[in-house]
Coordinates of C-alpha atoms and ligand atoms in Angstrom, one line a residue:
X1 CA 13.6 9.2 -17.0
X2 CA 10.2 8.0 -16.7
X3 CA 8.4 9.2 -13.4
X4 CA 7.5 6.2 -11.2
X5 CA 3.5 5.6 -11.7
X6 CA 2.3 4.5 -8.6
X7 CA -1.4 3.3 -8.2
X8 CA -3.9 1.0 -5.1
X9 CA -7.5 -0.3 -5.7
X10 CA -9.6 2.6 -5.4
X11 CA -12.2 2.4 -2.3
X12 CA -15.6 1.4 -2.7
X13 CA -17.3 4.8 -1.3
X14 CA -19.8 1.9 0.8
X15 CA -18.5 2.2 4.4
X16 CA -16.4 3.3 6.4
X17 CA -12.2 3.0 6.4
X18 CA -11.3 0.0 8.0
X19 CA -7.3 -1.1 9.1
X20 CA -7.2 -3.7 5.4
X21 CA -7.5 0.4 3.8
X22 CA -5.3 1.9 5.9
X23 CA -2.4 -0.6 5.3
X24 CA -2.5 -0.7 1.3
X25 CA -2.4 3.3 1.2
X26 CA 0.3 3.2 3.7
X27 CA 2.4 0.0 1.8
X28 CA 1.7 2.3 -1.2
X29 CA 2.5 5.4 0.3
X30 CA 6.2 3.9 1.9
X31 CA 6.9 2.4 -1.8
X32 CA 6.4 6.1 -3.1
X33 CA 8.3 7.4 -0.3
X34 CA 11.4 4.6 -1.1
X35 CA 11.3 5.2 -4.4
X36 CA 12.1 9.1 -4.1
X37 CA 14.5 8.1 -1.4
X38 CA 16.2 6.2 -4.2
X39 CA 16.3 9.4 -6.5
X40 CA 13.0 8.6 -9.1
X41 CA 10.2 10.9 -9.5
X42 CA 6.8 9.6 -8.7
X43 CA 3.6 10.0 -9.2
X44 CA 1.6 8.1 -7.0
X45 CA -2.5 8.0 -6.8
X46 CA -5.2 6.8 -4.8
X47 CA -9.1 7.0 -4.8
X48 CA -12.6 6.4 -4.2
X49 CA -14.6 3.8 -6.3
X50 CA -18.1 5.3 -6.4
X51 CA -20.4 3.3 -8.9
X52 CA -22.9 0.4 -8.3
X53 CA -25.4 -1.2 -6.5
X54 CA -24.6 -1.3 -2.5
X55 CA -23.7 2.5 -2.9
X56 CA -27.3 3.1 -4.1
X57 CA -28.8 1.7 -1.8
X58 CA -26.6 2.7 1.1
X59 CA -28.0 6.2 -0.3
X60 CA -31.4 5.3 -0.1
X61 CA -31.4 3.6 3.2
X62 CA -30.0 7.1 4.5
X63 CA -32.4 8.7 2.4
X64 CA -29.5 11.2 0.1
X65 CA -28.5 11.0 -3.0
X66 CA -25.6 8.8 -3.3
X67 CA -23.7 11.9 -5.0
X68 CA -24.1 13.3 -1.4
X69 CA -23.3 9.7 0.3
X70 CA -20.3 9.7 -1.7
X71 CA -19.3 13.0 -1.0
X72 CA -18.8 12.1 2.7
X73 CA -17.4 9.1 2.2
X74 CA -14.3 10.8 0.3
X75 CA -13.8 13.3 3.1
X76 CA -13.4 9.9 5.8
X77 CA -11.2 8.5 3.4
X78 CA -9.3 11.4 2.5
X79 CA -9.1 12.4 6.1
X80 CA -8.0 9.1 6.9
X81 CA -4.8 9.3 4.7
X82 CA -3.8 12.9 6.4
X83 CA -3.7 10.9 9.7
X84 CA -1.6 8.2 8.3
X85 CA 1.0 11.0 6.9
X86 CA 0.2 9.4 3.6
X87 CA 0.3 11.7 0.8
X88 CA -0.9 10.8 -2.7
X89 CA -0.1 13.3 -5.7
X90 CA -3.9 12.8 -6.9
X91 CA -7.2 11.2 -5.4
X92 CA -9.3 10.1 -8.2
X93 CA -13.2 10.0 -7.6
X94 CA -15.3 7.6 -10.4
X95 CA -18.2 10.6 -10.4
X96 CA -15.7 13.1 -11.7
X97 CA -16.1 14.4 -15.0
X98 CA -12.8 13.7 -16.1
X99 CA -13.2 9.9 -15.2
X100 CA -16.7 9.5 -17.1
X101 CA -15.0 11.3 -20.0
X102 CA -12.6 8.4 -20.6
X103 CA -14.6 5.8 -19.8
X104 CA -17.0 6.7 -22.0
X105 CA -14.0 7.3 -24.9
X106 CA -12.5 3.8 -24.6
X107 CA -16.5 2.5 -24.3
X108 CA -17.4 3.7 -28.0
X109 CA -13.7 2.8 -29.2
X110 CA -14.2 -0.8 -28.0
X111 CA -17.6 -0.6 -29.3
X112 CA -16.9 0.6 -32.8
X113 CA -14.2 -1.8 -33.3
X114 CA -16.4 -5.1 -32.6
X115 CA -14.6 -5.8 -29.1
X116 CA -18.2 -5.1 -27.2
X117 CA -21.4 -6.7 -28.7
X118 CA -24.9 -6.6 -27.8
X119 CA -26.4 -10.4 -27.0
X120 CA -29.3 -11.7 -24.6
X121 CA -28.3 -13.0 -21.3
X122 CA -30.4 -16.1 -19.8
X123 CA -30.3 -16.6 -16.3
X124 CA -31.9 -16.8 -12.8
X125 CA -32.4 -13.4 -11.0
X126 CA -33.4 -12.4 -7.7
X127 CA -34.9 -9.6 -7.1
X128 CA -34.4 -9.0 -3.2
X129 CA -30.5 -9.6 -3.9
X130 CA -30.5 -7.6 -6.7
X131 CA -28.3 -10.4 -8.9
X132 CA -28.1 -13.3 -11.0
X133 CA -27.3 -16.2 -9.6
X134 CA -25.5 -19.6 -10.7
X135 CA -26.6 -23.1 -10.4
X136 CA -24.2 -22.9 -7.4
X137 CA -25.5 -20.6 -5.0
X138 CA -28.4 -23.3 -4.5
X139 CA -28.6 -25.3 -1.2
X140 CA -29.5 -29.0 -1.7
X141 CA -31.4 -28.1 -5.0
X142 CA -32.9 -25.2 -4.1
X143 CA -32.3 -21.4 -3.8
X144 CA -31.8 -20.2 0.0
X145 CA -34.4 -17.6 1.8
X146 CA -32.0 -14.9 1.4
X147 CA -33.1 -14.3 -2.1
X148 CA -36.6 -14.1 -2.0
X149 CA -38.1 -15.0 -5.6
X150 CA -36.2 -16.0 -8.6
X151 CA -37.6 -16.3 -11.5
X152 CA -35.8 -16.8 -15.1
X153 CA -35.3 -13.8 -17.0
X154 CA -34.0 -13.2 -20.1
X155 CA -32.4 -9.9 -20.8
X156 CA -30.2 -8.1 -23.3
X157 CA -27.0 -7.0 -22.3
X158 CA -23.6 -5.4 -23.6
X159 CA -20.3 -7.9 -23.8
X160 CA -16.9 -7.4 -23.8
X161 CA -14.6 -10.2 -25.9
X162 CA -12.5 -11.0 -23.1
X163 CA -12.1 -15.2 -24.5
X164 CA -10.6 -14.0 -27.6
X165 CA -7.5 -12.6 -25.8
X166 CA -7.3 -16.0 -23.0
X167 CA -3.5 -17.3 -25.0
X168 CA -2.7 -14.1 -25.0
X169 CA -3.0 -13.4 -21.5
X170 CA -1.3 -16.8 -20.8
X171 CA 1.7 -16.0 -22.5
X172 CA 2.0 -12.3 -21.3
X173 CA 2.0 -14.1 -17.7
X174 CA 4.4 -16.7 -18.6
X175 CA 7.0 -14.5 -20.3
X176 CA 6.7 -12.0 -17.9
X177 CA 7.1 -13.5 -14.6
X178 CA 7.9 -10.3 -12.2
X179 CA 4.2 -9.0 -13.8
X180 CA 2.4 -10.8 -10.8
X181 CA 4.1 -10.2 -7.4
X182 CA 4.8 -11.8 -5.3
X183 CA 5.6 -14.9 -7.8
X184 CA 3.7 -17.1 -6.2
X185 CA 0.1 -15.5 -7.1
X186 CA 1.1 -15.8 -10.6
X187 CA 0.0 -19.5 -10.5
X188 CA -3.2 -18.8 -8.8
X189 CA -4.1 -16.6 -11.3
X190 CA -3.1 -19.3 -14.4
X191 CA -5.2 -21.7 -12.6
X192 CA -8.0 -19.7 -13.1
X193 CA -7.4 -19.2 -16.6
X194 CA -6.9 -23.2 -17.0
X195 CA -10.5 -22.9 -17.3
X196 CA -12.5 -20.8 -20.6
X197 CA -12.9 -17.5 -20.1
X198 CA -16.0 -16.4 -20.6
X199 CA -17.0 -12.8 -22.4
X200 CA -17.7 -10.4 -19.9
X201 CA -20.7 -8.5 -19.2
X202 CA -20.1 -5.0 -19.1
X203 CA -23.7 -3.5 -18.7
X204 CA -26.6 -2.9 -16.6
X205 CA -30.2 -2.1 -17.5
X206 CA -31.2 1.3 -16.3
X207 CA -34.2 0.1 -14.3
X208 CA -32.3 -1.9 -12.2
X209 CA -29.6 0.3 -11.6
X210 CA -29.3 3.8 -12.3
X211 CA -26.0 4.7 -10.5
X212 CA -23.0 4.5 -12.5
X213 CA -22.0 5.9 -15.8
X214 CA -24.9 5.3 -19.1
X215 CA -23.1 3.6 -21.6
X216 CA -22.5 6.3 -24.8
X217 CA -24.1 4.1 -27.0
X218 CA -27.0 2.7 -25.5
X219 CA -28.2 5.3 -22.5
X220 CA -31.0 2.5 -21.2
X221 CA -27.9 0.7 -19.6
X222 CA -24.9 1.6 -17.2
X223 CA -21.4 0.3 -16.9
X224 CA -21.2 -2.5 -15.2
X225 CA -18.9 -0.9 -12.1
X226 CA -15.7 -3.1 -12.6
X227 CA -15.0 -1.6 -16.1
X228 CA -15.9 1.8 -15.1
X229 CA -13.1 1.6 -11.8
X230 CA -10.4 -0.2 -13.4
X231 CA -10.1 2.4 -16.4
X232 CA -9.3 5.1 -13.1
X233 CA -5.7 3.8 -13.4
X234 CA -5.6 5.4 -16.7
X235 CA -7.8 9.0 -16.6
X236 CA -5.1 9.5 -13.5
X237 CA -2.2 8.9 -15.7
X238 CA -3.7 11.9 -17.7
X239 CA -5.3 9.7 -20.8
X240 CA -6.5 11.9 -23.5
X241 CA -3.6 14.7 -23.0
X242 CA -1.3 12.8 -25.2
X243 CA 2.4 14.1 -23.5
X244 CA 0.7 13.7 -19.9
X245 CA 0.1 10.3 -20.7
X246 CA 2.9 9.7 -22.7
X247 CA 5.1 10.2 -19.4
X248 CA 2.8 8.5 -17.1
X249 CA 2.1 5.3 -18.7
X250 CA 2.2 2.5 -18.4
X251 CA 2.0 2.6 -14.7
X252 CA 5.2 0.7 -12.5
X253 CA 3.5 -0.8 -9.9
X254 CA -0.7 -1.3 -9.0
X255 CA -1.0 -2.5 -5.3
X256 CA -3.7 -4.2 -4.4
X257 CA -5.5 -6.4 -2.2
X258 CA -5.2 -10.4 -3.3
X259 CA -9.2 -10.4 -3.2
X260 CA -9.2 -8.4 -6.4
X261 CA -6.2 -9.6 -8.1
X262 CA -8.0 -12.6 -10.2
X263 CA -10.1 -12.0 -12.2
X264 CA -10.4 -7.8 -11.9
X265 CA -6.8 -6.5 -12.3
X266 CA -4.8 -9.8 -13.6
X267 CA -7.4 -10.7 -15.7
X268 CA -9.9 -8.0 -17.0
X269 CA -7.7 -5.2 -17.1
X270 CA -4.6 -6.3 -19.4
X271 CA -7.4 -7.5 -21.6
X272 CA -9.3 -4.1 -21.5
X273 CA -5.9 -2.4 -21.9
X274 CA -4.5 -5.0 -24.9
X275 CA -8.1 -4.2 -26.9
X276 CA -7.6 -1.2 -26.5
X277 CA -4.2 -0.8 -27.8
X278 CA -2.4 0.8 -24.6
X279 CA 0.3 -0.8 -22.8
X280 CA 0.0 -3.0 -20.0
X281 CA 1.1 -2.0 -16.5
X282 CA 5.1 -3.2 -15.1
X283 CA 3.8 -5.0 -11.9
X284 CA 0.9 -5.8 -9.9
X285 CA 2.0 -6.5 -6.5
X286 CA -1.4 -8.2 -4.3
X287 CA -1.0 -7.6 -0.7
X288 CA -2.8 -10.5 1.7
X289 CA -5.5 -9.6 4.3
X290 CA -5.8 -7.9 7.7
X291 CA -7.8 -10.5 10.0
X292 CA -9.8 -10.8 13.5
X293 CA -10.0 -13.7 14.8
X294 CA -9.1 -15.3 11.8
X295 CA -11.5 -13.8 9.4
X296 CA -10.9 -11.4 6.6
X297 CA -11.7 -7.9 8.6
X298 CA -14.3 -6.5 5.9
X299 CA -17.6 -4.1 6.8
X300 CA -20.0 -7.2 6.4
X301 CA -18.0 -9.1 9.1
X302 CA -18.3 -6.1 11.2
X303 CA -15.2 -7.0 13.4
X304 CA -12.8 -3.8 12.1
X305 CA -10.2 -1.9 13.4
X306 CA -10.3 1.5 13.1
X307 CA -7.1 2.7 12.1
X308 CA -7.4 6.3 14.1
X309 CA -8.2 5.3 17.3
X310 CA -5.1 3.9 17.1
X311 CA -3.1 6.9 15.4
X312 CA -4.9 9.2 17.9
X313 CA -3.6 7.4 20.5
X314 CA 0.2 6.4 19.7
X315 CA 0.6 8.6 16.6
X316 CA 0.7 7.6 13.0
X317 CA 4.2 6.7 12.9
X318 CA 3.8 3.9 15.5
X319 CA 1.1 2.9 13.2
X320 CA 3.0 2.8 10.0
X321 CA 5.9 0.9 11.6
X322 CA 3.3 -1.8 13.1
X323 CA 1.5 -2.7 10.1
X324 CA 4.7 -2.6 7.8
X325 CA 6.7 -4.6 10.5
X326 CA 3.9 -6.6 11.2
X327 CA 2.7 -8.4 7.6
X328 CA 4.4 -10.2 5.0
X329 CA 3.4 -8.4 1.8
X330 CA 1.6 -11.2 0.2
X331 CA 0.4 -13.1 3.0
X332 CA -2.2 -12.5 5.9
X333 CA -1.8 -11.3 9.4
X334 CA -3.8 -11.5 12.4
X335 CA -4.4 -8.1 13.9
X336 CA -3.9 -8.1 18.0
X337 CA -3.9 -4.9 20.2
X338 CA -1.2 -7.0 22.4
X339 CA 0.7 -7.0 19.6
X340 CA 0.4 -3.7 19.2
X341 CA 1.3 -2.6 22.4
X342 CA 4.0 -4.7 22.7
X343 CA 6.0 -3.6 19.7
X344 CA 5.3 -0.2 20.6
X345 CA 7.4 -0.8 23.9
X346 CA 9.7 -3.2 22.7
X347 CA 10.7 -2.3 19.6
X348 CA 10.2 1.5 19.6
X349 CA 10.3 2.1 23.0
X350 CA 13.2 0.1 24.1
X351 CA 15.1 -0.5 21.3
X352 CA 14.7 2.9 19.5
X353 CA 13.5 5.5 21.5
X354 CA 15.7 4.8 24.6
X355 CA 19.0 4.7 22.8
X356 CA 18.2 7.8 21.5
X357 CA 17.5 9.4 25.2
X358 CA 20.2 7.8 26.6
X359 CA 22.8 8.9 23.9
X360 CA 21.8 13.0 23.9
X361 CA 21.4 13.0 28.2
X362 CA 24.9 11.6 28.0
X363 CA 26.2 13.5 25.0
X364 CA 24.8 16.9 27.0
X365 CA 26.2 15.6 30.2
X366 CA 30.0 14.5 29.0
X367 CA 30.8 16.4 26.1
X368 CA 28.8 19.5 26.7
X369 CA 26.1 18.1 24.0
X370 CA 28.7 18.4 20.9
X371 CA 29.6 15.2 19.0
X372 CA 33.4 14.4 19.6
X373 CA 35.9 12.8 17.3
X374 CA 37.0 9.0 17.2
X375 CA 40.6 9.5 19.1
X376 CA 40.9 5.7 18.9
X377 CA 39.1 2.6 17.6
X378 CA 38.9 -0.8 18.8
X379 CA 37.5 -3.8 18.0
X380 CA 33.7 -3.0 19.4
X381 CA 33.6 -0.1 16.7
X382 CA 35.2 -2.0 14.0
X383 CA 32.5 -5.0 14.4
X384 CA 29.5 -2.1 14.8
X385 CA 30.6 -0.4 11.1
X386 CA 31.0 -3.8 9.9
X387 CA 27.2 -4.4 10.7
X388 CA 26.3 -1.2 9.6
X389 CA 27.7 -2.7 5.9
X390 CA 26.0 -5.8 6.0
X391 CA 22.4 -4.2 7.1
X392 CA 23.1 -1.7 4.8
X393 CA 23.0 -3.7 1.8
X394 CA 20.3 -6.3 3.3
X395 CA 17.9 -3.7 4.1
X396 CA 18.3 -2.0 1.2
X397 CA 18.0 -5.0 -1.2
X398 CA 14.1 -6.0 1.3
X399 CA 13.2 -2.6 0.1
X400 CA 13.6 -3.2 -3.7
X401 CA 12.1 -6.6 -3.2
X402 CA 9.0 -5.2 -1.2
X403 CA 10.0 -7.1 2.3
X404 CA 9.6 -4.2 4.6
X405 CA 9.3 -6.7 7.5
X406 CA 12.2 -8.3 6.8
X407 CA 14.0 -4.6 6.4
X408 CA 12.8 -3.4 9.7
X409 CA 13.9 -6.6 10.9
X410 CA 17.4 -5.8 10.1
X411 CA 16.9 -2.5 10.7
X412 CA 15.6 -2.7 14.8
X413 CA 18.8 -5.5 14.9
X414 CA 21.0 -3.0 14.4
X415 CA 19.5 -0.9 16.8
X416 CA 19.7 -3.3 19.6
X417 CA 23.3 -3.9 18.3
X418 CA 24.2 0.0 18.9
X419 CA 22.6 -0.5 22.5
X420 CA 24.7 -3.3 23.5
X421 CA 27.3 -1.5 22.0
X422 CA 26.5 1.0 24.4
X423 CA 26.8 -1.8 27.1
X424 CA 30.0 -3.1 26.2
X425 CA 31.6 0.6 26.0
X426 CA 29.5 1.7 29.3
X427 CA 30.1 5.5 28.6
X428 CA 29.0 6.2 31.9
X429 CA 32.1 4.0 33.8
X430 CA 34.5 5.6 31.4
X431 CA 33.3 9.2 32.2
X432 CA 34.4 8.3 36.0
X433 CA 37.8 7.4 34.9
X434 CA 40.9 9.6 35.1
X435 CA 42.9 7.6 32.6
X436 CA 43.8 9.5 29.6
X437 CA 42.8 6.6 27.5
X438 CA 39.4 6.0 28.8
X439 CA 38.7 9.5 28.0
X440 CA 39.7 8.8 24.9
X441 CA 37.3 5.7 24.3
X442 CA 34.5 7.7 25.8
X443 CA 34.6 10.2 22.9
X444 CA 34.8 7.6 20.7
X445 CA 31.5 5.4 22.3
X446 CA 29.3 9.0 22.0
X447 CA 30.7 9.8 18.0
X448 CA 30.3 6.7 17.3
X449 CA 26.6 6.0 19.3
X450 CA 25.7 9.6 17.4
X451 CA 26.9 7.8 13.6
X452 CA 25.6 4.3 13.5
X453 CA 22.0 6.0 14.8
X454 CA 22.2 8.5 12.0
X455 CA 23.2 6.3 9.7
X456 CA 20.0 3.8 11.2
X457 CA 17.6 6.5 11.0
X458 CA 18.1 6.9 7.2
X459 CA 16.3 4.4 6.6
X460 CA 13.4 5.4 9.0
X461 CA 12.2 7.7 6.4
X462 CA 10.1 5.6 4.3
X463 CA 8.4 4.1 7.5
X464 CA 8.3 6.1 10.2
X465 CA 8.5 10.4 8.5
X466 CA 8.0 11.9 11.4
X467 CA 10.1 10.0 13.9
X468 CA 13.1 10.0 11.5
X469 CA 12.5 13.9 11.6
X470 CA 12.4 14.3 14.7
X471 CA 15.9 12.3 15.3
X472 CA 17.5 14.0 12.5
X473 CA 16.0 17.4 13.8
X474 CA 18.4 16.4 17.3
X475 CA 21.4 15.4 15.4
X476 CA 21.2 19.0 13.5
X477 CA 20.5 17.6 10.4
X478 CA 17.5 18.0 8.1
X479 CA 15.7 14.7 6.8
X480 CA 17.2 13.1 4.6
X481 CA 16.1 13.7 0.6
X482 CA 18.0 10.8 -1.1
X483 CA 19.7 8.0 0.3
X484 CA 22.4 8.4 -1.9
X485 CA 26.1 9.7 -0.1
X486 CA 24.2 9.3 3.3
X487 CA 24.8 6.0 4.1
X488 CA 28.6 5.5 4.3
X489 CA 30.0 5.7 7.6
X490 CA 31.6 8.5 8.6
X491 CA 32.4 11.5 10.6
X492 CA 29.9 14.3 9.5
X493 CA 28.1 15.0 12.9
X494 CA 31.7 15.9 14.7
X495 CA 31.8 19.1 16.9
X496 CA 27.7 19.5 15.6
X497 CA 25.6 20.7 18.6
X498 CA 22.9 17.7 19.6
X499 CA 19.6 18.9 20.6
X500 CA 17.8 17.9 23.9
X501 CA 16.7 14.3 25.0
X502 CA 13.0 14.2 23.8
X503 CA 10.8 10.8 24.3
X504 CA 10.1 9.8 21.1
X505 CA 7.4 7.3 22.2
X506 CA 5.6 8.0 25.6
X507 CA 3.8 5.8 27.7
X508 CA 0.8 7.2 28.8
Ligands
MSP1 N1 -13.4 -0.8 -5.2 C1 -12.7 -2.1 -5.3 C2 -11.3 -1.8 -6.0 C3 -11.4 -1.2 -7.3 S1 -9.7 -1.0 -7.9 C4 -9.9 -0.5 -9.5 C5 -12.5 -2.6 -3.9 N2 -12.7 -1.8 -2.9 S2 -12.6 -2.2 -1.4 O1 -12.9 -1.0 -0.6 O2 -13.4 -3.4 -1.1 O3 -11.1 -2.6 -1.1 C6 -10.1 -1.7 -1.4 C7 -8.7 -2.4 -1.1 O4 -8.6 -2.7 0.3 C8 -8.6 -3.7 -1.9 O5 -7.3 -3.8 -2.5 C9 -8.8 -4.7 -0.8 O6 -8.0 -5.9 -1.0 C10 -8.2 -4.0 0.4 N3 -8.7 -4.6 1.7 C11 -10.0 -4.6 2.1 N4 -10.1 -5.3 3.2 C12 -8.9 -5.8 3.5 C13 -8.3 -6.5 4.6 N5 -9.0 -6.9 5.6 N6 -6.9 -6.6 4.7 C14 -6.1 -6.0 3.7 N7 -6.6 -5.4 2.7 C15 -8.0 -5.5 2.4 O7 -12.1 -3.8 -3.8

């Protein structure tokens, strides 16, 4: 079968790592994870975007080359993901060799078959914002301060024939309707192509800006840095070594950010890929934005969150389950630190990492720390395996659908449900009873405490790796592989030795 080809937006190598990166490589990153729970192999890859302007002159302001800025800039971000415990198979950089090799490919292919041409370009420029600008960006008729002098220019530049393939796009989107996810985007991006589609200029005189790849044909220009990126999706499927890329491509699944979804990857990048005869990716699945105070969090706003203050402090697993518990892939959230905090305590804390303290102190103290049988069942455990069945499939079914919040929803629910459980059994009254039956049922509250949390923690792996290690690890077990055969309930764990209580989550 086909590996899974799993790809986000690359970084742009401009600033720092901010929480908006953090989540997509971690949403990535548990999609990966799910998917080899599920029993596919993947491939999944991740990146730094390190063409263009504002990296240029980031370099210059610090007075390097932006080789040397980028350089840095990849060990943050790369440093960054070994905090978050996410682990791509590749990390792609735009300046490596490989990259510029199959840009430059597909670049003369376009070229030679007529889908790039060379044509002037008429328009208002400013020089101290280093762009063209649009009858738009003036304030009551004229051009605002922040762009110094603009004078009209008239300049030749290299285009792409992007209107030529506008129906064609419009009927890929229509008769494909999981291609955008979630569904609703896909109307946001047919509005946009409601209106013509204009051909797309790919270039960049030299003088103006030297950093990014020369174009093969015409080395007084370089790529303009959207065409350069976009094609990373394909030099990391292996293009060029035909049986690499035979297995990789098309890629399943590119997440991204809803910022770059139209016009960038629903829009330019099936067209690049259509011209140039490759297949289109399965799915691209646009996550919403991480805000403060209401406002996207982006470098320019300067209000950020910085992702490992926050992992250094309550671990990366606290951090994956926030963010993934947190947002509605699709739509926005509004990041708080009380909200933080108080899912750490509730949630984790309470509902997980005290019923897993309470169930090994009583397991060591009762039964000698080995898991007993089920002597006798009652209603309480009949209605707890009968949830299990229901969460079972619900959670499993937010997974395939991308609604981790919804999952871990379910998931913490059954949690709580094992910890009133717990109440209604009360262990700890039953231990102080002579009867022979209560005996009985107190054996049966511990095996079946120890089942419905092993059988919870399976699907902790995706989210949390290291907490559902470190539960598995105390139930003798090693982490689960597949999900396959491990989620029926049963009686695996009996007469296993349990490990000590541990705190899972401290507070401070
Ligand atoms: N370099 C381009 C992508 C090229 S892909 C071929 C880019 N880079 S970026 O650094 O600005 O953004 C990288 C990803 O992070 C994007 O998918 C973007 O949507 C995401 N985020 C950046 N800020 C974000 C938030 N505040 N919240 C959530 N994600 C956002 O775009």
């Amino acid at each position: 079968m086909k590996p899974f080809y799993l790809t986000t937006a690359i970084d742009y190598a401009n600033g720092s790592p901010h929480l908006g990166h953090a989540y997509e490589k971690i949403l990535a990153d548990v999609i990966a994870r799910t998917q080899r729970l599920l029993g596919h192999e993947v491939r999944f890859v991740t990146g730094l975007d390190e063409h263009g302007q504002k990296v240029q002159q980031g370099a210059e302001r610090e007075g390097i080359s932006p080789q040397a800025r980028c350089d840095g800039i990849a060990e943050e971000f790369k440093s960054l993901l070994k905090s978050l415990n996410v682990h791509p198979d590749d990390y792609i950089r735009t300046t490596e060799e490989r990259h510029k090799k199959v840009v430059c490919h597909l670049l003369t292919d376009l070229y030679e078959r007529g889908e790039i041409y060379q044509a002037e370009y008429k328009g208002f420029y400013s020089t101290r914002a280093e762009q063209f600008l649009q009858e738009k960006d003036k304030v009551d008729g004229k051009w605002p301060e922040i762009y110094g002098e603009v004078t009209e220019i008239t300049e030749k530049n290299y285009f792409f024939k992007l209107g030529k393939y506008q129906d064609w796009l419009i009927e890929h989107i229509r008769t494909n309707p999981t291609f955008i996810a979630p569904d609703y985007r896909q109307n946001q991006v047919l509005e946009f192509l409601k209106e013509p589609l204009n051909d797309l200029c790919i270039s960049r005189p030299k003088e103006r800006l030297s950093w990014g790849i020369p174009l093969p044909f015409d080395a007084n220009f370089v790529t303009y840095v959207w065409f350069d990126a976009l094609v990373n999706y394909v030099t990391a499927a292996g293009f060029g070594h035909k049986s690499e890329f035979e297995r990789f491509w098309p890629a399943d699944l590119h997440v991204i950010g809803k910022d770059i979804l139209a016009p960038p990857h629903a829009v330019y990048w099936p067209i690049m890929l259509k011209a140039a005869n490759l297949s289109l990716p399965k799915q691209i699945l646009a996550h919403g934005w991480w805000t403060s105070s209401g406002a996207k969090m982006s470098k320019s706003t300067g209000e950020t969150v910085n992702p490992l203050e926050l992992v250094e402090q309550y671990g990366s697993d606290a951090f994956r389950y926030f963010v993934m518990r947190e947002m509605t892939v699709g739509r926005d959230a509004e990041f708080s630190l009380e909200r933080f905090e108080s899912r750490y305590r509730t949630d984790l804390g309470n509902d997980l990492g005290n019923l897993l303290s309470r169930l090994l102190h009583m397991l060591e103290r009762y039964c000698g720390g080995l898991v007993p049988e089920t002597p006798v069942r009652g209603k309480p455990e009949e209605n707890l395996s009968l949830l299990w069945e229901e969460t079972k499939d619900r959670v499993m079914n937010d997974f395939s659908g991308y609604r981790f919040n919804q999952a871990l929803d379910h998931l913490f629910g059954f949690f709580r449900s094992i910890n009133k459980y717990a109440d209604e059994r009360s262990p700890w009254k039953l231990a102080k009873s002579d009867k022979a039956e209560d005996q009985q049922y107190l054996q049966t509250s511990l095996a079946t405490m120890v089942e419905a949390l092993r059988l919870g923690n399976v699907f902790l792996a995706p989210v949390m790796p290291e907490v559902h290690y470190a539960i598995n690890e105390r139930l003798g077990l090693p982490s689960c592989l597949a999900w396959k055969q491990e989620l029926d309930w049963g009686d695996r764990l009996v007469g296993k030795k349990l490990g000590q209580k541990t705190i899972l989550f401290p507070r401070d």
